[in-house]
Tab-separated table of C-alpha atoms and ligand atoms in Angstrom:
chain	number	residue	atom	x	y	z
O	292	MET	CA	-3.536	22.222	9.330
O	293	LYS	CA	-0.847	24.453	7.846
O	294	ALA	CA	2.537	23.185	6.771
O	295	PRO	CA	4.636	22.841	9.932
O	296	VAL	CA	7.898	23.347	8.002
O	297	ALA	CA	8.765	23.795	4.353
O	298	PRO	CA	9.101	20.440	2.587
O	299	THR	CA	12.526	19.455	1.359
O	300	PHE	CA	13.653	17.524	-1.681
O	301	GLY	CA	16.540	15.246	-2.479
O	302	GLU	CA	19.158	15.828	-5.149
O	303	PRO	CA	18.354	13.752	-8.254
O	304	GLY	CA	20.023	10.345	-8.103
O	305	ARG	CA	21.526	10.879	-4.621
O	306	LEU	CA	19.702	9.319	-1.718
O	307	THR	CA	20.386	10.818	1.696
O	308	ILE	CA	21.476	8.732	4.681
O	309	GLU	CA	18.050	9.413	6.267
O	310	GLU	CA	16.305	7.970	3.204
O	311	LEU	CA	18.575	4.910	3.398
O	312	GLN	CA	17.750	4.596	7.115
O	313	LEU	CA	14.026	4.528	6.290
O	314	ALA	CA	14.553	2.155	3.363
O	315	THR	CA	16.290	-0.434	5.527
O	316	ARG	CA	13.608	-0.257	8.252
O	317	ASN	CA	10.661	-0.344	5.865
O	318	HIS	CA	11.279	-3.023	3.284
O	319	GLY	CA	9.466	-3.593	0.020
O	320	MET	CA	8.241	-6.876	-1.433
O	321	PRO	CA	10.987	-8.392	-3.628
O	322	LEU	CA	9.482	-8.374	-7.125
O	323	GLU	CA	10.034	-12.123	-7.600
O	324	ALA	CA	7.429	-12.526	-4.815
O	325	LEU	CA	4.831	-11.439	-7.394
O	326	ARG	CA	4.774	-15.172	-8.146
O	327	TYR	CA	2.818	-15.938	-4.952
O	328	PRO	CA	-0.940	-15.237	-5.003
O	329	ILE	CA	-0.726	-14.553	-1.245
O	330	THR	CA	2.548	-12.861	-0.339
O	331	PRO	CA	4.372	-14.928	2.304
O	332	THR	CA	4.162	-12.811	5.466
O	333	GLY	CA	7.879	-12.074	5.691
O	334	LEU	CA	7.917	-10.835	2.090
O	335	HIS	CA	4.938	-8.453	2.474
O	336	TYR	CA	6.052	-4.824	2.338
O	337	LEU	CA	6.309	-2.937	5.591
O	338	LEU	CA	5.845	0.693	6.529
O	339	THR	CA	6.082	2.026	10.054
O	340	HIS	CA	6.290	5.786	10.562
O	341	TYR	CA	7.741	5.692	14.106
O	342	ASP	CA	8.773	2.655	16.202
O	343	VAL	CA	7.058	-0.721	16.389
O	344	PRO	CA	5.433	-0.204	19.818
O	345	ALA	CA	5.780	-2.581	22.751
O	346	VAL	CA	2.331	-4.091	23.258
O	347	ASP	CA	1.485	-6.659	25.917
O	348	PRO	CA	-1.515	-8.566	24.450
O	349	GLU	CA	-2.733	-9.545	27.937
O	350	PRO	CA	-3.890	-6.215	29.398
O	351	TRP	CA	-4.536	-4.867	25.878
O	352	THR	CA	-8.102	-3.833	25.142
O	353	LEU	CA	-9.820	-2.003	22.320
O	354	GLU	CA	-12.364	0.616	23.285
O	355	ILE	CA	-15.107	1.959	21.022
O	356	SER	CA	-16.409	5.202	22.472
O	357	GLY	CA	-17.349	8.793	21.624
O	358	ALA	CA	-20.624	9.470	19.846
O	359	VAL	CA	-22.010	6.005	20.607
O	360	VAL	CA	-25.011	4.797	22.578
O	361	GLU	CA	-22.963	2.502	24.829
O	362	PRO	CA	-19.152	2.330	24.788
O	363	VAL	CA	-17.745	-1.159	24.156
O	364	ARG	CA	-14.450	-2.548	25.449
O	365	LEU	CA	-13.030	-5.777	24.022
O	366	SER	CA	-10.022	-7.872	24.985
O	367	LEU	CA	-8.087	-9.900	22.433
O	368	ALA	CA	-9.869	-13.005	23.783
O	369	ASP	CA	-13.241	-11.279	23.211
O	370	LEU	CA	-12.282	-10.575	19.590
O	371	ARG	CA	-11.012	-14.107	19.056
O	372	ALA	CA	-14.197	-15.594	20.529
O	373	ARG	CA	-16.296	-14.014	17.760
O	374	SER	CA	-16.727	-15.589	14.357
O	375	LEU	CA	-13.982	-14.176	12.178
O	376	SER	CA	-14.389	-12.976	8.592
O	377	ARG	CA	-11.644	-13.421	6.032
O	378	VAL	CA	-10.666	-11.106	3.196
O	379	THR	CA	-7.749	-11.262	0.760
O	380	VAL	CA	-6.380	-7.770	0.223
O	381	THR	CA	-3.697	-6.245	-1.961
O	382	MET	CA	-2.267	-3.362	0.044
O	383	GLU	CA	-0.051	-0.697	-1.494
O	384	CYS	CA	1.642	2.271	0.138
O	385	ALA	CA	0.462	5.604	-1.219
O	386	GLY	CA	4.128	6.593	-1.582
O	387	ASN	CA	5.039	3.718	-3.910
O	388	GLY	CA	7.226	5.112	-6.728
O	389	ARG	CA	8.255	8.222	-4.774
O	390	ALA	CA	12.006	7.712	-5.261
O	391	PHE	CA	11.647	8.198	-9.045
O	392	LEU	CA	9.981	11.604	-8.714
O	393	ASP	CA	11.798	14.759	-9.683
O	394	PRO	CA	11.975	16.733	-7.494
O	395	ARG	CA	12.008	13.873	-4.974
O	396	PRO	CA	10.164	14.534	-1.705
O	397	LEU	CA	12.383	13.431	1.200
O	398	SER	CA	10.537	10.516	2.778
O	399	GLN	CA	10.458	6.729	2.486
O	400	PRO	CA	12.143	6.248	-0.936
O	401	TRP	CA	10.013	3.539	-2.468
O	402	LEU	CA	10.779	2.279	-5.977
O	403	HIS	CA	8.102	-0.247	-7.127
O	404	GLU	CA	7.889	-2.734	-4.269
O	405	ALA	CA	5.573	-1.183	-1.644
O	406	VAL	CA	2.847	-3.754	-2.234
O	407	GLY	CA	1.748	-7.156	-0.969
O	408	THR	CA	-1.309	-9.381	-0.696
O	409	ALA	CA	-2.434	-11.006	2.539
O	410	GLU	CA	-5.378	-12.950	3.827
O	411	TRP	CA	-6.623	-11.071	6.876
O	412	ALA	CA	-9.026	-12.542	9.437
O	413	GLY	CA	-10.870	-10.455	11.952
O	414	VAL	CA	-14.123	-9.058	13.225
O	415	PRO	CA	-16.111	-6.862	10.817
O	416	LEU	CA	-15.907	-3.326	12.180
O	417	SER	CA	-19.631	-2.828	11.402
O	418	GLU	CA	-20.508	-5.498	14.013
O	419	LEU	CA	-18.581	-3.632	16.696
O	420	LEU	CA	-20.093	-0.291	15.659
O	421	ASP	CA	-23.545	-1.906	15.842
O	422	ALA	CA	-22.761	-3.246	19.312
O	423	ALA	CA	-21.867	0.268	20.478
O	424	GLY	CA	-24.690	1.934	18.521
O	425	MET	CA	-24.174	5.210	16.643
O	426	ALA	CA	-25.396	8.285	18.530
O	427	ALA	CA	-27.099	11.164	16.735
O	428	GLY	CA	-24.728	13.216	14.599
O	429	ALA	CA	-22.051	10.487	14.293
O	430	LEU	CA	-19.930	11.522	11.280
O	431	GLU	CA	-16.544	9.814	11.309
O	432	VAL	CA	-14.749	6.994	13.070
O	433	VAL	CA	-11.210	7.733	14.319
O	434	PHE	CA	-8.709	4.901	14.659
O	435	ARG	CA	-5.844	5.405	17.089
O	436	GLY	CA	-2.620	3.392	17.071
O	437	LEU	CA	-0.251	2.835	19.994
O	438	ASP	CA	2.766	4.272	18.189
O	439	ARG	CA	3.984	7.778	18.880
O	440	GLY	CA	6.517	9.986	17.205
O	441	LEU	CA	7.225	13.320	15.600
O	442	GLU	CA	6.710	14.386	12.040
O	443	ASN	CA	7.786	17.815	10.830
O	444	GLY	CA	8.096	18.797	14.478
O	445	VAL	CA	4.555	17.692	15.357
O	446	GLU	CA	4.438	15.116	18.168
O	447	GLN	CA	1.578	12.716	17.635
O	448	THR	CA	0.043	9.273	17.870
O	449	TYR	CA	-0.650	7.629	14.506
O	450	GLU	CA	-4.363	8.209	13.863
O	451	ARG	CA	-6.646	8.149	10.835
O	452	SER	CA	-10.377	8.407	10.291
O	453	LEU	CA	-13.031	7.031	7.941
O	454	THR	CA	-16.533	8.336	7.398
O	455	VAL	CA	-19.171	6.256	9.181
O	456	GLY	CA	-20.374	5.015	5.763
O	457	GLU	CA	-16.902	3.862	4.719
O	458	ALA	CA	-16.236	2.331	8.156
O	459	ARG	CA	-19.451	0.272	7.948
O	460	ARG	CA	-18.563	-1.425	4.649
O	461	PRO	CA	-18.809	-5.174	5.333
O	462	GLU	CA	-15.241	-5.927	4.220
O	463	VAL	CA	-13.638	-3.495	6.704
O	464	LEU	CA	-12.092	-5.618	9.476
O	465	ILE	CA	-10.468	-5.340	12.858
O	466	ALA	CA	-7.893	-7.952	11.856
O	467	ILE	CA	-6.151	-10.197	14.370
O	468	ASP	CA	-4.703	-12.791	11.961
O	469	MET	CA	-2.585	-12.397	8.839
O	470	ASN	CA	-2.163	-15.413	6.550
O	471	GLY	CA	-3.519	-17.787	9.193
O	472	ASN	CA	-1.338	-16.621	12.082
O	473	PRO	CA	-1.689	-13.944	14.761
O	474	LEU	CA	-0.410	-10.572	13.519
O	475	LEU	CA	3.345	-10.117	13.787
O	476	PRO	CA	4.565	-7.092	15.789
O	477	GLN	CA	5.558	-5.182	12.637
O	478	HIS	CA	2.144	-5.686	11.016
O	479	GLY	CA	0.144	-4.274	13.924
O	480	ALA	CA	-0.220	-6.909	16.673
O	481	PRO	CA	-2.504	-7.517	18.432
O	482	ALA	CA	-5.119	-5.884	16.131
O	483	ARG	CA	-5.177	-3.560	13.138
O	484	LEU	CA	-7.680	-1.987	10.848
O	485	VAL	CA	-7.929	-3.394	7.301
O	486	VAL	CA	-9.700	-1.199	4.743
O	487	PRO	CA	-9.765	-3.172	1.470
O	488	GLY	CA	-9.163	-1.031	-1.616
O	489	TRP	CA	-7.571	1.892	0.229
O	490	TYR	CA	-3.918	2.887	0.210
O	491	GLY	CA	-1.883	1.544	3.115
O	492	MET	CA	-2.141	4.569	5.418
O	493	ALA	CA	-5.817	3.840	6.192
O	494	ASN	CA	-4.961	0.415	7.640
O	495	VAL	CA	-4.084	1.609	11.161
O	496	LYS	CA	-1.803	-0.830	12.999
O	497	TRP	CA	-1.569	-1.445	16.784
O	498	LEU	CA	-5.113	-0.236	17.388
O	499	SER	CA	-5.790	1.048	20.882
O	500	ALA	CA	-9.020	3.006	20.556
O	501	ILE	CA	-11.813	3.707	18.121
O	502	SER	CA	-13.824	6.841	18.674
O	503	VAL	CA	-16.887	8.034	16.843
O	504	VAL	CA	-16.856	11.797	16.296
O	505	ARG	CA	-19.355	14.421	15.163
O	506	GLU	CA	-16.804	16.693	13.445
O	507	PRO	CA	-14.366	15.874	10.634
O	508	PHE	CA	-11.133	14.535	12.136
O	509	THR	CA	-8.225	16.921	11.562
O	510	GLY	CA	-5.224	14.921	12.850
O	511	TYR	CA	-1.849	15.238	11.122
O	512	GLN	CA	-2.136	12.000	9.100
O	513	GLN	CA	-5.548	13.095	7.836
O	514	SER	CA	-5.313	16.809	7.156
O	515	TRP	CA	-1.601	17.264	6.455
O	516	SER	CA	-0.183	13.930	5.256
O	517	TYR	CA	-1.765	11.826	2.521
O	518	ARG	CA	-3.149	14.733	0.547
O	519	LEU	CA	-2.456	15.676	-3.046
O	520	ARG	CA	-1.079	19.189	-3.113
O	521	GLN	CA	1.439	21.048	-5.223
O	522	ASP	CA	2.029	23.738	-2.635
O	523	PRO	CA	1.938	23.709	1.197
O	524	SER	CA	-0.713	26.435	1.191
O	525	GLU	CA	-3.280	24.121	-0.458
O	526	THR	CA	-5.724	21.986	1.510
O	527	GLY	CA	-5.315	19.230	-1.079
O	528	ALA	CA	-7.539	16.278	-1.946
O	529	PRO	CA	-7.299	13.352	0.481
O	530	LEU	CA	-5.993	10.019	-0.794
O	531	SER	CA	-8.289	7.059	-0.475
O	532	ARG	CA	-8.499	4.218	-2.990
O	533	ILE	CA	-5.588	2.623	-4.806
O	534	ALA	CA	-5.206	3.647	-8.456
O	535	ALA	CA	-4.716	0.875	-11.036
O	536	HIS	CA	-1.177	-0.479	-11.131
O	537	ALA	CA	0.515	-3.413	-12.878
O	538	LEU	CA	3.884	-5.009	-12.164
O	539	MET	CA	5.896	-7.734	-13.909
O	540	LEU	CA	7.862	-10.537	-12.333
O	541	PRO	CA	11.371	-9.819	-13.646
O	542	PRO	CA	12.294	-12.661	-16.058
O	543	GLY	CA	15.560	-14.589	-16.168
O	544	ILE	CA	18.385	-14.003	-13.721
O	545	PRO	CA	19.556	-10.682	-12.254
O	546	ASP	CA	22.880	-8.965	-12.174
O	547	PHE	CA	23.671	-8.625	-8.459
O	548	PHE	CA	24.314	-4.882	-8.471
O	549	THR	CA	22.208	-3.371	-11.271
O	550	ARG	CA	19.406	-5.987	-11.137
O	551	ASP	CA	19.362	-5.919	-14.946
O	552	ARG	CA	18.268	-9.303	-16.270
O	553	VAL	CA	19.774	-11.975	-18.514
O	554	VAL	CA	17.580	-14.500	-20.348
O	555	ALA	CA	18.434	-17.073	-23.006
O	556	LEU	CA	16.990	-16.728	-26.529
O	557	GLY	CA	13.770	-18.746	-26.793
O	558	PRO	CA	10.180	-18.469	-25.539
O	559	HIS	CA	9.557	-16.867	-22.147
O	560	ARG	CA	6.290	-16.766	-20.258
O	561	LEU	CA	6.120	-13.299	-18.680
O	562	THR	CA	3.786	-12.992	-15.711
O	563	GLY	CA	2.742	-10.310	-13.273
O	564	ARG	CA	-0.078	-8.885	-11.180
O	565	VAL	CA	-2.475	-6.000	-11.616
O	566	TRP	CA	-4.739	-4.365	-9.040
O	567	SER	CA	-6.921	-1.360	-8.403
O	568	GLY	CA	-8.879	-0.240	-5.378
O	569	ASP	CA	-11.331	1.849	-7.335
O	570	GLN	CA	-11.809	0.979	-11.001
O	571	PRO	CA	-12.239	-2.450	-12.605
O	572	ILE	CA	-9.216	-3.533	-14.636
O	573	ASP	CA	-9.881	-3.864	-18.374
O	574	GLY	CA	-6.532	-5.329	-19.320
O	575	VAL	CA	-2.760	-5.271	-19.131
O	576	ASP	CA	-0.340	-4.307	-21.894
O	577	VAL	CA	3.330	-5.172	-22.161
O	578	SER	CA	6.104	-3.449	-24.082
O	579	PHE	CA	9.547	-4.645	-25.188
O	580	ASP	CA	10.820	-1.296	-26.477
O	581	ASP	CA	10.584	0.893	-23.375
O	582	GLY	CA	6.955	1.826	-23.949
O	583	ASP	CA	7.064	2.776	-27.665
O	584	THR	CA	4.719	-0.054	-28.669
O	585	TRP	CA	2.378	-2.214	-26.592
O	586	VAL	CA	0.743	-5.635	-26.907
O	587	GLU	CA	-2.070	-7.044	-24.850
O	588	ALA	CA	-1.387	-9.665	-22.193
O	589	THR	CA	-3.851	-12.343	-21.031
O	590	LEU	CA	-5.656	-11.285	-17.867
O	591	ASP	CA	-6.716	-14.007	-15.412
O	592	PRO	CA	-10.034	-13.862	-13.547
O	593	ALA	CA	-10.257	-12.186	-10.143
O	594	ASP	CA	-9.945	-15.518	-8.354
O	595	LEU	CA	-8.629	-14.002	-5.103
O	596	GLY	CA	-11.783	-11.915	-4.745
O	597	PRO	CA	-12.617	-8.272	-5.409
O	598	TRP	CA	-9.913	-6.735	-3.162
O	599	ALA	CA	-6.852	-8.569	-4.402
O	600	TRP	CA	-4.607	-8.448	-7.423
O	601	ARG	CA	-5.167	-10.533	-10.560
O	602	SER	CA	-2.468	-12.306	-12.484
O	603	TRP	CA	-1.628	-11.761	-16.129
O	604	ALA	CA	0.668	-13.511	-18.614
O	605	PHE	CA	2.272	-12.994	-21.984
O	606	ASP	CA	4.267	-15.506	-24.014
O	607	TRP	CA	7.298	-13.626	-25.231
O	608	ILE	CA	9.417	-15.011	-28.056
O	609	PRO	CA	12.284	-12.563	-28.590
O	610	SER	CA	13.150	-12.410	-32.284
O	611	ARG	CA	16.833	-11.657	-31.724
O	612	ALA	CA	19.527	-11.561	-29.077
O	613	GLY	CA	20.307	-8.158	-27.592
O	614	ARG	CA	18.998	-5.550	-25.198
O	615	TYR	CA	15.286	-4.980	-24.473
O	616	VAL	CA	13.479	-2.713	-22.040
O	617	LEU	CA	10.333	-4.448	-20.773
O	618	ALA	CA	7.406	-2.553	-19.297
O	619	CYS	CA	3.781	-3.210	-18.404
O	620	ARG	CA	0.736	-1.067	-17.749
O	621	ALA	CA	-2.805	-1.467	-16.442
O	622	ARG	CA	-5.765	-0.500	-18.595
O	623	VAL	CA	-8.971	0.820	-17.018
O	624	ASP	CA	-12.021	2.341	-18.684
O	625	GLN	CA	-10.808	1.442	-22.204
O	626	SER	CA	-7.941	3.862	-21.696
O	627	ALA	CA	-4.350	2.838	-22.386
O	628	GLU	CA	-3.112	5.337	-19.846
O	629	THR	CA	-4.241	4.899	-16.291
O	630	PRO	CA	-6.732	7.731	-15.980
O	631	GLY	CA	-6.960	9.918	-12.934
O	632	ARG	CA	-3.295	9.491	-12.113
O	633	PRO	CA	-2.417	12.638	-10.203
O	634	ALA	CA	0.454	14.811	-11.241
O	635	TRP	CA	3.627	15.223	-9.197
O	636	ASN	CA	2.684	16.251	-5.678
O	637	LEU	CA	4.475	17.360	-2.524
O	638	GLY	CA	4.033	14.078	-0.679
O	639	GLY	CA	5.021	11.943	-3.673
O	640	TYR	CA	1.764	9.990	-3.480
O	641	ALA	CA	-0.263	7.883	-5.901
O	642	ASN	CA	2.422	8.168	-8.546
O	643	PRO	CA	3.791	4.705	-9.255
O	644	ALA	CA	6.621	4.900	-11.756
O	645	PRO	CA	6.427	2.737	-14.880
O	646	GLN	CA	8.475	-0.388	-14.235
O	647	ARG	CA	11.379	-0.625	-16.730
O	648	ILE	CA	13.158	-3.958	-16.782
O	649	VAL	CA	16.400	-4.031	-18.744
O	650	VAL	CA	16.827	-7.501	-20.231
O	651	THR	CA	19.725	-8.860	-22.249
O	652	VAL	CA	18.723	-11.826	-24.408
O	653	THR	CA	21.724	-14.046	-25.063
O	654	ASP	CA	22.057	-16.684	-27.751
O	655	GLY	CA	25.073	-18.361	-26.150
L	289	MTE	N1	-0.304	2.764	13.726
L	289	MTE	C1	0.210	2.816	12.495
L	289	MTE	N2	-0.495	2.299	11.469
L	289	MTE	C2	-0.008	2.350	10.219
L	289	MTE	C3	1.235	2.946	9.939
L	289	MTE	C4	1.970	3.464	11.028
L	289	MTE	O1	3.083	3.981	10.881
L	289	MTE	N3	1.419	3.395	12.292
L	289	MTE	N4	1.682	3.003	8.632
L	289	MTE	C5	0.638	2.988	7.618
L	289	MTE	C6	1.128	2.932	6.264
L	289	MTE	S1	1.660	4.405	5.594
L	289	MTE	C7	1.090	1.787	5.512
L	289	MTE	S2	1.568	1.809	3.905
L	289	MTE	C8	0.603	0.519	6.105
L	289	MTE	C9	1.645	-0.578	5.954
L	289	MTE	O2	1.193	-1.781	6.513
L	289	MTE	P1	2.226	-2.994	6.687
L	289	MTE	O3	3.473	-2.446	7.335
L	289	MTE	O4	1.528	-4.023	7.504
L	289	MTE	O5	2.525	-3.466	5.288
L	289	MTE	O6	0.305	0.644	7.503
L	289	MTE	C10	-0.332	1.839	7.843
L	289	MTE	N5	-0.734	1.780	9.223
L	290	MO	MO1	2.117	4.002	3.328
């Protein structure tokens, strides 16, 4: 798909009213919520391209059709009657960090907070695909939402695909519960796709239909959005799994407006979370001088399972009062830098900004 219109950028340091409009609709997870292993549902980040659709769960059904042996149609009661699988998943929006980019692509202006961890319960997609049976030549599975809107002048329904192989992974769910309760409207009620390890866009909300296709799916959200390109003429590599990322729970107390922190002189236990959808985490480093020097933090085991963040800690004893800039970074593959981090790209994807926390240590 070619670029429908030329992309536009924001002036450095000046958000537009449209960016503010998106930012107030689509909230991030407040960073102090890093303290919870499972993000309380109301604190989980949220991203909805168009409107939250009106869905009546009673007549709602989910159809699996296309290149299948026998199409299957399930009601919400049919889904709920099956034995549900549970998976704890850290989900992050591919656009996390976009607002720090220069030039800044005009879109949802995330800083650091487009992340959250939830326990999803649902029916493994592979069971439903088995029930329908894959017909010869089945290549991809297309997931269609109920939400409609326009993007760059292209009217569309939110749709994404996975290859049959990816779709059949046992941890991929048609989720109907989030954190022990039925999905809330904003998180995709009555049913959504959950693809552990992938950036948020793959987790299609408000599912209405699943169709198996014999050709690669070329919808807008697949072939135009969520690709890494420097120029609209490029096809670009598709985004899939979440690159390693670490965040710190801001210590002390914040200034209301700047969110800079104040802590008293003395020992402080710094904590945070680290996650990756593709590479195992080797460690986490922290810095107190804006990234000039780094020390290793203690990494906890992956006790929430393979698809969720891990916690880390570092006991900080500031040697003096004054100003510090705290930072943290994930280490994968013995490398201090997160490898494979793409360069600036038109969509502002997969480019989380280093978190810089300005802390004043007071001795009063
Ligand atoms: N149908 C539909 N599914 C969607 C979206 C959407 O706009 N419509 N947004 C996607 C994006 S970009 C992200 S990051 C995640 C966010 O999921 P959450 O709002 O439950 O946190 O949902 C994905 N699924
Ligand atoms: Mo996203």
